[in-house]
mmCIF file with all atom_site columns, C-alpha atoms in Angstrom:
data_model
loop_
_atom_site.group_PDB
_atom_site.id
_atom_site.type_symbol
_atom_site.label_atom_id
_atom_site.label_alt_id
_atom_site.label_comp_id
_atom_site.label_asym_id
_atom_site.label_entity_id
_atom_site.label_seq_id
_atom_site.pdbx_PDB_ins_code
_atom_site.Cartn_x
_atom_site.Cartn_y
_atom_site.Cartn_z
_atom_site.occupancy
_atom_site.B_iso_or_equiv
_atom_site.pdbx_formal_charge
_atom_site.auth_seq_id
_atom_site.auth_comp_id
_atom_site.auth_asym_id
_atom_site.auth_atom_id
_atom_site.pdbx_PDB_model_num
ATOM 1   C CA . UNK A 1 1   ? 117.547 85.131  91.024  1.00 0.00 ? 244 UNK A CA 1
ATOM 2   C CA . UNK A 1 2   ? 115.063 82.423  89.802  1.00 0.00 ? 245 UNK A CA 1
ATOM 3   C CA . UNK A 1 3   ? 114.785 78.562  90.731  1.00 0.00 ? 246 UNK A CA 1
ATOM 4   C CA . UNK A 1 4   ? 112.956 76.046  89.009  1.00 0.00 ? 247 UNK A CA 1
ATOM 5   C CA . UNK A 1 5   ? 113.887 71.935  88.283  1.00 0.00 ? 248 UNK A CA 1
ATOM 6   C CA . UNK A 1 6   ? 113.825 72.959  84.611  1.00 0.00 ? 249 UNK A CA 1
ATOM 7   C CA . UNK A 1 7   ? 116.036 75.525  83.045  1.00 0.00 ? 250 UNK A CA 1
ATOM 8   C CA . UNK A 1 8   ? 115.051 79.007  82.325  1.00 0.00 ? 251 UNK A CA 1
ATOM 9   C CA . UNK A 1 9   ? 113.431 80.937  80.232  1.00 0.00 ? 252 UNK A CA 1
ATOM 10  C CA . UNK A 1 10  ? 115.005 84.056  80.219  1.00 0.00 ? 253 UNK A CA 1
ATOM 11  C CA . UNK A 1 11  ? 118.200 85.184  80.538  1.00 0.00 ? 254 UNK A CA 1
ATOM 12  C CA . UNK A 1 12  ? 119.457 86.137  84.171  1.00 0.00 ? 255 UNK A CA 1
ATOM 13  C CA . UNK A 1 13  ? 120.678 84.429  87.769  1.00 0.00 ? 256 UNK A CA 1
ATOM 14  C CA . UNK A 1 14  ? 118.696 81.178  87.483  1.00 0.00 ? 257 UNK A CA 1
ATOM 15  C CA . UNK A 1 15  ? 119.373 78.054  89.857  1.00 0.00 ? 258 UNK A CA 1
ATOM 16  C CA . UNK A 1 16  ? 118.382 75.113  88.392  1.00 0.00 ? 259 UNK A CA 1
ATOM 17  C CA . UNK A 1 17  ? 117.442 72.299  91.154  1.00 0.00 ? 260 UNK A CA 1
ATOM 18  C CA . UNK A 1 18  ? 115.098 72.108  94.597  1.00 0.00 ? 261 UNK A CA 1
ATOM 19  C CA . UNK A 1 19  ? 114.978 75.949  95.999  1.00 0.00 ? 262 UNK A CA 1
ATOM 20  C CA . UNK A 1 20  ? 115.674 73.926  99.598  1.00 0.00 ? 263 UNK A CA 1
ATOM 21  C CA . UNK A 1 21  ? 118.731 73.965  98.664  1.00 0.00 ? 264 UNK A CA 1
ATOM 22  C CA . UNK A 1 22  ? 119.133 77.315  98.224  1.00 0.00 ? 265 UNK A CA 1
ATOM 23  C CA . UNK A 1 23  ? 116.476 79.132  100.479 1.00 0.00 ? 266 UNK A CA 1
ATOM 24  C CA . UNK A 1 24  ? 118.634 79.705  103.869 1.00 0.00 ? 267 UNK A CA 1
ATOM 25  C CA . UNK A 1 25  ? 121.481 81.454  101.577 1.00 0.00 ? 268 UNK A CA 1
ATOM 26  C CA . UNK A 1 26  ? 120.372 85.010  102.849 1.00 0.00 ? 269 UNK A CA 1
ATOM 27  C CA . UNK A 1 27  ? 117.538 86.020  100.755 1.00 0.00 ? 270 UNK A CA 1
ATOM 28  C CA . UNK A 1 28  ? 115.389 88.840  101.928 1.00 0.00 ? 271 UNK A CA 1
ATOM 29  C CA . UNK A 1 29  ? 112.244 88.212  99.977  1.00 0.00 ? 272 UNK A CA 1
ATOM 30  C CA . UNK A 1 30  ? 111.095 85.228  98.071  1.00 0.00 ? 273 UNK A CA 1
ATOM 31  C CA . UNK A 1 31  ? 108.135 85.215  95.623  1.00 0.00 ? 274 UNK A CA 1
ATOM 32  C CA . UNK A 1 32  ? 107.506 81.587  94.961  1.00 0.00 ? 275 UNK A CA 1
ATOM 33  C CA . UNK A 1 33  ? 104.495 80.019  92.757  1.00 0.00 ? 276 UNK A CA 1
ATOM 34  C CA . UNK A 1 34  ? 104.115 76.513  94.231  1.00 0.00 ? 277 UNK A CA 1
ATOM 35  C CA . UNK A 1 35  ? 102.734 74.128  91.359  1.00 0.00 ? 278 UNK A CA 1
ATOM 36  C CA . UNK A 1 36  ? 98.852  74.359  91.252  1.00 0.00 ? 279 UNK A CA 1
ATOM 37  C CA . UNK A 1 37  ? 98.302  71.106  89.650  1.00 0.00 ? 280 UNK A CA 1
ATOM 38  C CA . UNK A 1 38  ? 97.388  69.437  92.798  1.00 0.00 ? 281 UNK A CA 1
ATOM 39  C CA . UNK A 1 39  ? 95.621  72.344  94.987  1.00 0.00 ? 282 UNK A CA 1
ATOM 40  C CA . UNK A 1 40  ? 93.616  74.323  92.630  1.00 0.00 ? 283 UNK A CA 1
ATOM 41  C CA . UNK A 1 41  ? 90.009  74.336  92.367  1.00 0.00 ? 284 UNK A CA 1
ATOM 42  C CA . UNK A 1 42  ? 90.102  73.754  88.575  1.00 0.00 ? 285 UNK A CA 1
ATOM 43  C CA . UNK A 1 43  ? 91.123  70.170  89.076  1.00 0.00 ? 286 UNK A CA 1
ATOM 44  C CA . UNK A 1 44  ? 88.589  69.065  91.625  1.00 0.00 ? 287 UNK A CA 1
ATOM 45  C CA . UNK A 1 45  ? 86.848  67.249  89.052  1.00 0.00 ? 288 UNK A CA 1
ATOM 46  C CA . UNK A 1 46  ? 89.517  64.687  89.276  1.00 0.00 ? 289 UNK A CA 1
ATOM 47  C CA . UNK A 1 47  ? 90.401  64.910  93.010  1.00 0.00 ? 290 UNK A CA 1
ATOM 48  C CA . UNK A 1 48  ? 89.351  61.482  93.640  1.00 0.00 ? 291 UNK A CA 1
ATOM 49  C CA . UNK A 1 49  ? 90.800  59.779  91.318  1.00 0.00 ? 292 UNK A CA 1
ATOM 50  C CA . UNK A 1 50  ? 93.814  56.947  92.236  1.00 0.00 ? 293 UNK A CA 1
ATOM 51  C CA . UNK A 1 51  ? 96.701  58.638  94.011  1.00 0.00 ? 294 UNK A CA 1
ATOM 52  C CA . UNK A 1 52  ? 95.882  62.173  93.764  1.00 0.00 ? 295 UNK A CA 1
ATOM 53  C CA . UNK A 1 53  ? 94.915  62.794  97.721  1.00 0.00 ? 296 UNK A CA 1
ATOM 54  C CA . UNK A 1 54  ? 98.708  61.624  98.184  1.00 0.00 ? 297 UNK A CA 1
ATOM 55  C CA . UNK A 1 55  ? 99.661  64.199  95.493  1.00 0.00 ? 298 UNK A CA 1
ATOM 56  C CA . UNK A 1 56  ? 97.694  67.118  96.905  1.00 0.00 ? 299 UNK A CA 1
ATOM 57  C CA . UNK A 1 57  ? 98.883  66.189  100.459 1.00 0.00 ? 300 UNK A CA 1
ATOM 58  C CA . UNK A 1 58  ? 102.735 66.590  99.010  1.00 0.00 ? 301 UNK A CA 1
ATOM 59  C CA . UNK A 1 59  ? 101.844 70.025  97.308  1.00 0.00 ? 302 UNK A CA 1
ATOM 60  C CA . UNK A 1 60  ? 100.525 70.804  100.414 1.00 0.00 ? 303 UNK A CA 1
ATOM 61  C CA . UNK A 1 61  ? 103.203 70.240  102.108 1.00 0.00 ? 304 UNK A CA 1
ATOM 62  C CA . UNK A 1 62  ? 105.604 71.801  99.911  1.00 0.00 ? 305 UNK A CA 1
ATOM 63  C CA . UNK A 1 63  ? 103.971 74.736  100.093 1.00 0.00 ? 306 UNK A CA 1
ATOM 64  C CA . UNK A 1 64  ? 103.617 74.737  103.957 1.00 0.00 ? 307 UNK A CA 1
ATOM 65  C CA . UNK A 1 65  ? 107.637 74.440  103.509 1.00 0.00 ? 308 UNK A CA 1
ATOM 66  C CA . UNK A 1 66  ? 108.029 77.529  101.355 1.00 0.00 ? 309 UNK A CA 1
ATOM 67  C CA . UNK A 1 67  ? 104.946 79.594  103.708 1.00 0.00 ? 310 UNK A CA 1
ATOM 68  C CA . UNK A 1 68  ? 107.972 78.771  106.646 1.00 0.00 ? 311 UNK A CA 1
ATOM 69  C CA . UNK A 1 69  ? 110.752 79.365  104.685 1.00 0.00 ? 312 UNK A CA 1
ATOM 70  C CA . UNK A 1 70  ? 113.575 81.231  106.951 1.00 0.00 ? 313 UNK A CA 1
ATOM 71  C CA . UNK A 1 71  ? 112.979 84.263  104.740 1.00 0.00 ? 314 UNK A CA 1
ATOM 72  C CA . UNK A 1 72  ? 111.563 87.897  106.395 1.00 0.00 ? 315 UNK A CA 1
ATOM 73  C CA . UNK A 1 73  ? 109.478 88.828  103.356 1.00 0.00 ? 316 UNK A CA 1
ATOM 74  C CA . UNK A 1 74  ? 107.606 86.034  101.456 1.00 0.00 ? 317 UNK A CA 1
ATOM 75  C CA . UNK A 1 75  ? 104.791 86.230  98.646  1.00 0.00 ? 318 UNK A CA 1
ATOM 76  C CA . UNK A 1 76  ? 103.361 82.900  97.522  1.00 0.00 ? 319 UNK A CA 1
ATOM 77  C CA . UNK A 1 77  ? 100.879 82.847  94.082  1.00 0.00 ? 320 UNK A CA 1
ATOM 78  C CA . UNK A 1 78  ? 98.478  80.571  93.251  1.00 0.00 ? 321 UNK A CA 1
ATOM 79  C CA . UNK A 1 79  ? 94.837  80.005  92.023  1.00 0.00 ? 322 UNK A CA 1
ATOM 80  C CA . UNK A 1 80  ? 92.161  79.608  93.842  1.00 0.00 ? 323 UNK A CA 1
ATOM 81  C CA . UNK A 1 81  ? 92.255  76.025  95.322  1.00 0.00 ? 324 UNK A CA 1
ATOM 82  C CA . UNK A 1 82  ? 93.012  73.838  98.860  1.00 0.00 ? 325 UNK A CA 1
ATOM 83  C CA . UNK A 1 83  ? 96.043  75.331  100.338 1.00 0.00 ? 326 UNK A CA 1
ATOM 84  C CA . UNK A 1 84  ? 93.636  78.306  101.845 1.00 0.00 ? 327 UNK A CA 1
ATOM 85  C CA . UNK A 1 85  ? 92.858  78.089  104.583 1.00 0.00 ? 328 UNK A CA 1
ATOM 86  C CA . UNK A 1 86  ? 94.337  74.767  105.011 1.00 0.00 ? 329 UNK A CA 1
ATOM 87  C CA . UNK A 1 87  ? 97.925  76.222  105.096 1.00 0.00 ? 330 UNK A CA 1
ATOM 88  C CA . UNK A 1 88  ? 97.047  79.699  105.360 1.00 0.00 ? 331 UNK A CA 1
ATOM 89  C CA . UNK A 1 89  ? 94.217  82.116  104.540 1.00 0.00 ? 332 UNK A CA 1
ATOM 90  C CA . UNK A 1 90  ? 95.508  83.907  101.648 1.00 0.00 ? 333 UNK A CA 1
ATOM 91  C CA . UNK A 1 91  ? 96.316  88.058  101.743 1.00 0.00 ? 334 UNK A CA 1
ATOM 92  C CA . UNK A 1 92  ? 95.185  89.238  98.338  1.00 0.00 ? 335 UNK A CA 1
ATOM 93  C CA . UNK A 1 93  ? 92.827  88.326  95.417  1.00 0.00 ? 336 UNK A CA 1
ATOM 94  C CA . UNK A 1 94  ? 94.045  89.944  92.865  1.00 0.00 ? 337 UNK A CA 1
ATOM 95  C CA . UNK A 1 95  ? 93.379  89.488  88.657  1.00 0.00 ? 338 UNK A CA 1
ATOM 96  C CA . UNK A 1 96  ? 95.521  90.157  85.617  1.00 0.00 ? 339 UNK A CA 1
ATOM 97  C CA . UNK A 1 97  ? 93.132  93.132  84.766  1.00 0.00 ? 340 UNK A CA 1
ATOM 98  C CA . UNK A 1 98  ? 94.128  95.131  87.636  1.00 0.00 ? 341 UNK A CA 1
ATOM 99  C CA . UNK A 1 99  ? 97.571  95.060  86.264  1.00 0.00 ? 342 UNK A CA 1
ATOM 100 C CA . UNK A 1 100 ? 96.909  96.162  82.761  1.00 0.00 ? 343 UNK A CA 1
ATOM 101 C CA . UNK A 1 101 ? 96.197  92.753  81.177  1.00 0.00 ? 344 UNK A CA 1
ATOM 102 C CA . UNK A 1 102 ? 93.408  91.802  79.064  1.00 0.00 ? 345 UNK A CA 1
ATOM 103 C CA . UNK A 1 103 ? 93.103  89.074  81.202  1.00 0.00 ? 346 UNK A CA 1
ATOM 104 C CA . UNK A 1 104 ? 90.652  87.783  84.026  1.00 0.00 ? 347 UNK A CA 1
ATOM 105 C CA . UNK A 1 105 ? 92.857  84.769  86.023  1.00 0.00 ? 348 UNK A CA 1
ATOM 106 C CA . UNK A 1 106 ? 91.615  84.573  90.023  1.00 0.00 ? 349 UNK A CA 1
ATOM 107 C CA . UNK A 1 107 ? 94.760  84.432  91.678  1.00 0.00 ? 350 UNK A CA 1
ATOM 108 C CA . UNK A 1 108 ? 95.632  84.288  95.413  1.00 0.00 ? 351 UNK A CA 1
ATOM 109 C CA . UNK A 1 109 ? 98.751  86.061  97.076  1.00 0.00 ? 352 UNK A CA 1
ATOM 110 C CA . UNK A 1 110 ? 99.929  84.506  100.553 1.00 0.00 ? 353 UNK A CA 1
ATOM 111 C CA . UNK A 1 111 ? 101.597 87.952  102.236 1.00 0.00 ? 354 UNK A CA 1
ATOM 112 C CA . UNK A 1 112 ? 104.354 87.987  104.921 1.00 0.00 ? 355 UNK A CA 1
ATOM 113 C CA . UNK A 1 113 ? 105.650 91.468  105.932 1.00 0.00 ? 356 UNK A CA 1
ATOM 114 C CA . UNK A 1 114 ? 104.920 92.569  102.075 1.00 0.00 ? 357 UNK A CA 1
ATOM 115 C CA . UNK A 1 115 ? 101.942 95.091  101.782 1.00 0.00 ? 358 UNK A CA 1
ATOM 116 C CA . UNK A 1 116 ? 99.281  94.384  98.930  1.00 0.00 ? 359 UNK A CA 1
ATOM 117 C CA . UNK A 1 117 ? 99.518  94.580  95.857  1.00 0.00 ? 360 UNK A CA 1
ATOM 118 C CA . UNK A 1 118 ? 98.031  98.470  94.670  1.00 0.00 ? 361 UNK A CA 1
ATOM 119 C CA . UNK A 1 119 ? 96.154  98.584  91.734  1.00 0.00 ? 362 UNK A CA 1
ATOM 120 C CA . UNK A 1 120 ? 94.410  101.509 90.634  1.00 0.00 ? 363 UNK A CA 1
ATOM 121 C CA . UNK A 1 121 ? 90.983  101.842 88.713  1.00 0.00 ? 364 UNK A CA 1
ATOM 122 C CA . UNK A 1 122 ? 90.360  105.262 88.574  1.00 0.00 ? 365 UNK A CA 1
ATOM 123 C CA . UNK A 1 123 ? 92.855  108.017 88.338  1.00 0.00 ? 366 UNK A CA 1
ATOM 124 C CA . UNK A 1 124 ? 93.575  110.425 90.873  1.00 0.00 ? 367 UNK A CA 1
ATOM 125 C CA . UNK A 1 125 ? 96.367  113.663 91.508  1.00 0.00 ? 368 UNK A CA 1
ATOM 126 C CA . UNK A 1 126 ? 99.475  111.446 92.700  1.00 0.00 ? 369 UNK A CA 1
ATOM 127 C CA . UNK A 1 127 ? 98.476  108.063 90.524  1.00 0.00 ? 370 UNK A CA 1
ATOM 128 C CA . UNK A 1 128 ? 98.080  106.367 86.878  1.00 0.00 ? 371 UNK A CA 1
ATOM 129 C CA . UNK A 1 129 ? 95.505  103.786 86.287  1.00 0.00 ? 372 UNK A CA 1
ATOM 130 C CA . UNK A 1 130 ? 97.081  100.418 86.356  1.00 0.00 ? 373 UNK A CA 1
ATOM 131 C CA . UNK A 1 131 ? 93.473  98.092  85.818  1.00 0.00 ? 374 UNK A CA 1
ATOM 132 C CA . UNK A 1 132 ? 92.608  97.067  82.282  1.00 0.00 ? 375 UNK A CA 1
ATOM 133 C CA . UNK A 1 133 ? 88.799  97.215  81.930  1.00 0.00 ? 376 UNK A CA 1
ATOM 134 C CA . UNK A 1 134 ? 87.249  93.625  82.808  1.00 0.00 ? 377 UNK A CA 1
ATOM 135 C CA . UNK A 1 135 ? 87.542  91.255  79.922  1.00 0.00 ? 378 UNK A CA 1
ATOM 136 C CA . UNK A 1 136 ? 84.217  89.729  78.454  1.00 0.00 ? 379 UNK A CA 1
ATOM 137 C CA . UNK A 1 137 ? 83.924  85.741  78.901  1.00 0.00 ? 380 UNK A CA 1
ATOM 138 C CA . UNK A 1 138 ? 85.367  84.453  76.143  1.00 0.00 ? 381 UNK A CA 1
ATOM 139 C CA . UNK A 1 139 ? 82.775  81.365  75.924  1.00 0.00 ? 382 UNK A CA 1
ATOM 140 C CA . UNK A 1 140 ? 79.502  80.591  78.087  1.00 0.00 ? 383 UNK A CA 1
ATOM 141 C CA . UNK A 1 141 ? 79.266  76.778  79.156  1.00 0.00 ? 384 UNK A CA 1
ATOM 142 C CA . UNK A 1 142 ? 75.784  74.672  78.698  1.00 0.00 ? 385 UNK A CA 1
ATOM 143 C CA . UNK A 1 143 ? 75.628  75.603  82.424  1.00 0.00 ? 386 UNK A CA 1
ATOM 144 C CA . UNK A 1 144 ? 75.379  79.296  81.464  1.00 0.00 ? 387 UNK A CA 1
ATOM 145 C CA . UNK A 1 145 ? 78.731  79.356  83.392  1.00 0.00 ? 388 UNK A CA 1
ATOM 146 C CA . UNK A 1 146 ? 80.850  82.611  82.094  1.00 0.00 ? 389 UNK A CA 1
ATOM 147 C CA . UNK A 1 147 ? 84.166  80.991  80.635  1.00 0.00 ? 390 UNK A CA 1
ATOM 148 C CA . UNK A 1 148 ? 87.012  83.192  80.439  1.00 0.00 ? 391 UNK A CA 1
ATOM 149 C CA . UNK A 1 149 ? 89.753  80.301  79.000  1.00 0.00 ? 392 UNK A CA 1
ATOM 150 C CA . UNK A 1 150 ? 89.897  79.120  76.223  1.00 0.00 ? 393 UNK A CA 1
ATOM 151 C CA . UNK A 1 151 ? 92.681  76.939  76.453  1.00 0.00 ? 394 UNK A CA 1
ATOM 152 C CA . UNK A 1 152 ? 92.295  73.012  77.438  1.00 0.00 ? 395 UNK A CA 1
ATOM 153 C CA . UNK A 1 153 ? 93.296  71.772  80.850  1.00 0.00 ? 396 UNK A CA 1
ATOM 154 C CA . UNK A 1 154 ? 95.661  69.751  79.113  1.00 0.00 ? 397 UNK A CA 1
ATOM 155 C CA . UNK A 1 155 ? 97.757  73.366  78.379  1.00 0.00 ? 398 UNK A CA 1
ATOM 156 C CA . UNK A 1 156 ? 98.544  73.740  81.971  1.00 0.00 ? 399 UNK A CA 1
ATOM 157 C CA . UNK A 1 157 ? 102.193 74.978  81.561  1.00 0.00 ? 400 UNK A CA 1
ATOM 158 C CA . UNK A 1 158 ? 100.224 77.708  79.684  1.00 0.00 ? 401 UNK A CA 1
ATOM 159 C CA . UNK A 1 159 ? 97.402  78.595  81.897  1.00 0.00 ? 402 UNK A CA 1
ATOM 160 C CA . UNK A 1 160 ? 99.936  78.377  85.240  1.00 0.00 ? 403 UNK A CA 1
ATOM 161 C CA . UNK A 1 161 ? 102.336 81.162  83.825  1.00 0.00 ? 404 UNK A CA 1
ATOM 162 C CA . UNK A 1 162 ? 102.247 84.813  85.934  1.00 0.00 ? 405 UNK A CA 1
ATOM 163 C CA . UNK A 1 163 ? 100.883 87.473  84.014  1.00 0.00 ? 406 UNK A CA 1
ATOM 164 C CA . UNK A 1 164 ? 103.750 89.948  83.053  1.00 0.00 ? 407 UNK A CA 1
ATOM 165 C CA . UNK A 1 165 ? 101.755 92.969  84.508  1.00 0.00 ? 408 UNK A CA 1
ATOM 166 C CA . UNK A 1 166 ? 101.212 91.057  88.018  1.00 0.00 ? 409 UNK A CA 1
ATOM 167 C CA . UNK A 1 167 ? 104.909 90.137  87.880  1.00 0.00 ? 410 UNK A CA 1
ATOM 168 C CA . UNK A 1 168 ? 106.221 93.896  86.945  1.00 0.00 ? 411 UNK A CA 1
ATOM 169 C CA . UNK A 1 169 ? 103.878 95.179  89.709  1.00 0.00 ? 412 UNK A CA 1
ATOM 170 C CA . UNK A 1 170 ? 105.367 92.777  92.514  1.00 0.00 ? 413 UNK A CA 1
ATOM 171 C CA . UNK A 1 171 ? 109.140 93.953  91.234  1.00 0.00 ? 414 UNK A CA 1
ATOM 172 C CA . UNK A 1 172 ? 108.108 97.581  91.584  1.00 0.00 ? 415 UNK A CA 1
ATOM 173 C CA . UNK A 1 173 ? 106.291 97.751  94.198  1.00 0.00 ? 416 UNK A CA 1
ATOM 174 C CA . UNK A 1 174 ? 107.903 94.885  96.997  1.00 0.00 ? 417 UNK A CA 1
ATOM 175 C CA . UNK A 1 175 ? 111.441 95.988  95.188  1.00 0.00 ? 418 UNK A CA 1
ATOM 176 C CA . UNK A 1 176 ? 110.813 99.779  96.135  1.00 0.00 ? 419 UNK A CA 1
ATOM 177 C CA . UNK A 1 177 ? 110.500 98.699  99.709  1.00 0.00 ? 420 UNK A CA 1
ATOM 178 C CA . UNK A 1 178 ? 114.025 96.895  99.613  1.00 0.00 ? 421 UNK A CA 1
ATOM 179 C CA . UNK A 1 179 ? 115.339 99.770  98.092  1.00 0.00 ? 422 UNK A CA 1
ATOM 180 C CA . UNK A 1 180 ? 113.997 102.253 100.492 1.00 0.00 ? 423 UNK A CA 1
ATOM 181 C CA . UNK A 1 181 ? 115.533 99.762  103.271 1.00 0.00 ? 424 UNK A CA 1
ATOM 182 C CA . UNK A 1 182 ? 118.916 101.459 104.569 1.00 0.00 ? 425 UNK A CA 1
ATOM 183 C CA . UNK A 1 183 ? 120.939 98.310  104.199 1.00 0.00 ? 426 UNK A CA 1
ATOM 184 C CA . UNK A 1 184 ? 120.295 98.523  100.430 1.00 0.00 ? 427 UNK A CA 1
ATOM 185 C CA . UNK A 1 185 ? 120.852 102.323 100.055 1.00 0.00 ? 428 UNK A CA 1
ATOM 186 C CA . UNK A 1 186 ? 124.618 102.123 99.333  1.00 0.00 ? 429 UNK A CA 1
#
């Protein structure tokens, strides 16, 4: 099942309103991706600016509430940015070329009772290769800095989205270990 305030995207269970509501109903894992807008890195440019500290300090917080959520197995995802190690340290680095995307996206996974994420680079006897090689920059900034976005900062519905190949990986891998659980084996 999915929650968001806004409806979804795809077809499927989908709540539409605040996942408090809904989070003590019995869920046995959760993978939530708090907004960013507030605690990544890529916005510390305008950190200080007129009542953003009271903006970050609510992300925070809402985050800190889904981190305690009454739920055994929980994954948060986000960029790099404030809520480590302020909430917690986060689990897992992980980028969207380790999952077979084209992609290169630092992104942070918070980890409770859910292993790591496995992605494979070279092949071996029992496993595929799941990495895409290492995208090139796309653009290099007048501070020689490597960009690897092209899109504006204004696009951030865009730029926040989970990579399909990150996504599929958490499903197979975190929904194997439900599966292999007894109490779902009927």
């Amino acid at each position: 099942m999915s929650c968001d305030l806004k409806a979804s995207e795809v077809p499927g269970p989908h709540y539409q309103g605040d996942i408090f509501d809904i989070v003590g109903g019995g869920f046995d894992l959760m993978i939530a991706h708090p907004p960013c807008t507030y605690l990544s890195y890529a916005g510390t440019s305008s950190w200080n600016l007129p009542g953003r500290c009271e903006k970050r300090l609510a992300a925070l917080d809402f985050f800190r509430k889904l981190w305690e959520a009454p739920i055994e197995r929980i994954c948060l995802e986000n960029p790099k940015g404030c809520a480590s190690p302020t909430i917690a340290k986060y689990s897992q680095e992980i980028q969207p070329f380790h999952f077979g995307e084209s992609e290169y996206k630092t992104t942070w996974i918070w980890l409770k009772n859910l292993p790591p994420l496995v992605h494979i680079g070279l092949p071996d006897l029992f496993s595929n290769i799941t990495e895409a090689p290492p995208p090139e920059p796309r653009r290099v900034d007048k501070s020689g800095k490597r960009r690897h976005f092209v899109e504006s900062f204004s696009d951030t519905a865009k730029r926040a989205r989970t990579f399909q190949g990150i996504a599929d990986a958490m499903a197979d891998q975190w929904g194997a270990i439900l599966l292999r659980n007894p109490v779902y084996a009927h």
